[in-house]
Short mmCIF file of C-alpha atoms in Angstrom, two decimals:
data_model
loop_
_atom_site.label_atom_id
_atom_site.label_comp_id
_atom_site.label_asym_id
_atom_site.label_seq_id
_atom_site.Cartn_x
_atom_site.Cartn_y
_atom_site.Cartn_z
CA UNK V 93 37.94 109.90 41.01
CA UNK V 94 38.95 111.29 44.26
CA UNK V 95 42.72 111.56 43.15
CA UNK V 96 41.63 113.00 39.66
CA UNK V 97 39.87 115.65 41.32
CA UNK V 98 42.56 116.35 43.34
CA UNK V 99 45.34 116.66 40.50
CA UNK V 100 42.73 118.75 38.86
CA UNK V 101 42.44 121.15 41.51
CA UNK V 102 46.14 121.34 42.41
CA UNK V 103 46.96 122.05 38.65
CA UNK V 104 44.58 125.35 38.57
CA UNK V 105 46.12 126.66 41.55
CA UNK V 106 49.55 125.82 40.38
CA UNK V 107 48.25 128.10 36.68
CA UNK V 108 46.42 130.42 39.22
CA UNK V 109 50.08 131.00 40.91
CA UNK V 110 51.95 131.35 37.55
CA UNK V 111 49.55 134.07 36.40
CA UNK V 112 48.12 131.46 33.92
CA UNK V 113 44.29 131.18 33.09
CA UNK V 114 42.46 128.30 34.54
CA UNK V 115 40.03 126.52 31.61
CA UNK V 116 36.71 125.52 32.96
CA UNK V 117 35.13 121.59 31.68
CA UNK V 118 31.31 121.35 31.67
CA UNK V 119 28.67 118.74 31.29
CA UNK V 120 29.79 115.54 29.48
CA UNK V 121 27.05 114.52 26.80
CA UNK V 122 28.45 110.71 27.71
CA UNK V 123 30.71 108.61 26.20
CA UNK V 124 30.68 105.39 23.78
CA UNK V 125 32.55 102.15 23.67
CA UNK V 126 33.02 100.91 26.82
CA UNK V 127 34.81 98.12 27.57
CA UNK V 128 35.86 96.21 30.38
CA UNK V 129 38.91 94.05 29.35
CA UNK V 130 40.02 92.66 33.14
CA UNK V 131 37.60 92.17 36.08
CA UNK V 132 38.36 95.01 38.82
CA UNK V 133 38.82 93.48 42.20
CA UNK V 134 38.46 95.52 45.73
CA UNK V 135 41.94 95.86 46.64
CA UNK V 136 42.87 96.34 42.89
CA UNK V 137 45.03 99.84 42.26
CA UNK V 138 44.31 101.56 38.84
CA UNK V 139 46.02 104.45 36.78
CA UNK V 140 44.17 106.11 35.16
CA UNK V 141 44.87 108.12 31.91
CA UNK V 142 43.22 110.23 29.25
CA UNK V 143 44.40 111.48 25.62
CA UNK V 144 42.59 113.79 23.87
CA UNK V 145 41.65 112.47 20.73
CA UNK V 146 39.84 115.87 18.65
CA UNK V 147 38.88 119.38 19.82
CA UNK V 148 36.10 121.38 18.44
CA UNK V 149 34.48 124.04 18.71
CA UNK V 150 30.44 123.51 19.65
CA UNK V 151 27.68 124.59 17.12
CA UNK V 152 24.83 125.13 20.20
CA UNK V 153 27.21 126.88 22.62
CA UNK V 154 29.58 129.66 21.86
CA UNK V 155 32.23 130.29 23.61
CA UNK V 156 32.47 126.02 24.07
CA UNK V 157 34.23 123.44 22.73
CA UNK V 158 33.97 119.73 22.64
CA UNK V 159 36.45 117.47 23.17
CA UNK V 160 36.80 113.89 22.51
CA UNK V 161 39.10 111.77 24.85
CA UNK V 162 40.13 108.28 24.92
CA UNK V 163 40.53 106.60 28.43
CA UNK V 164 42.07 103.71 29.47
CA UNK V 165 42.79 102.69 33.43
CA UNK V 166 45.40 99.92 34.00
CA UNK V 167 45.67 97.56 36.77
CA UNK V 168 48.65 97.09 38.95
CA UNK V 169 49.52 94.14 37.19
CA UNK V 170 49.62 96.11 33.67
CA UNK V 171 46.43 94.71 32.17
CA UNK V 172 44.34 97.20 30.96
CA UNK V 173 40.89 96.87 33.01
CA UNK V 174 38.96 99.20 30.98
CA UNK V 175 38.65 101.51 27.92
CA UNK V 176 35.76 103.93 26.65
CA UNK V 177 35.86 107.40 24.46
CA UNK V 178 34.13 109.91 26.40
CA UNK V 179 33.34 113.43 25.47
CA UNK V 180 33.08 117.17 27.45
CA UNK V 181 32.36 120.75 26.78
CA UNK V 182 35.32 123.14 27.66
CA UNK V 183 35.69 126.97 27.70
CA UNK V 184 37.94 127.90 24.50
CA UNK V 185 40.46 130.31 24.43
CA UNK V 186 39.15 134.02 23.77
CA UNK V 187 39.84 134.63 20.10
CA UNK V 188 43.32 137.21 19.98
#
C-alpha cells in the first residue's frame, strides 16, 4: 500500500508539472469476489496491478463516477496470491 501511495502521489505531481489536471478517487463502497489463490508468506514480494473493468457515471453524486476495477497481486514466484473486483468514486471530467 505504501508503494501504491507513493506512485500515486508521484504521478499527480508529475500531471501537476505538465500543466495536466490531477483526478481526485473517493470512498470505495467495497469490493466483491475475493479470493486468495496462494498463501502470502512474510518475506513474500507482491506486484500489484489493477485494470479498470467499467466507468460510470454515479446516479447519487454528480459530478462522480464509479469505477469498477479488477485486481490481482502476484507473488515473486508468478503465482497469483490474490484476486477481488473492487469499486471507487472518482471526479469526472467537466463536461466541454
Amino acid at each position: 500500500m505504501k508503494l501504491m501511495i507513493a506512485f500515486q502521489v508521484r504521478m499527480a505531481k508529475e500531471r501537476m508539472a505538465a500543466g495536466l489536471p490531477v483526478g481526485r478517487a473517493g470512498p470505495s463502497p467495497g469490493f466483491t469476489d475475493l479470493k486468495w489463490r496462494h498463501p502470502v508468506m512474510a518475506g513474500d514480494t507482491l506486484t500489484y496491478f489493477a485494470e479498470a473493468l467499467e466507468a460510470r457515471p454515479s446516479a447519487s453524486r454528480p459530478g462522480w463516477g464509479l469505477v469498477k476495477a479488477l485486481n490481482t497481486a502476484v507473488n515473486q514466484r508468478g503465482e497469483e496470491a490474490l484476486r477481488f473486483t473492487s469499486t471507487v468514486f472518482v471526479e469526472t471530467r467537466p463536461q466541454g
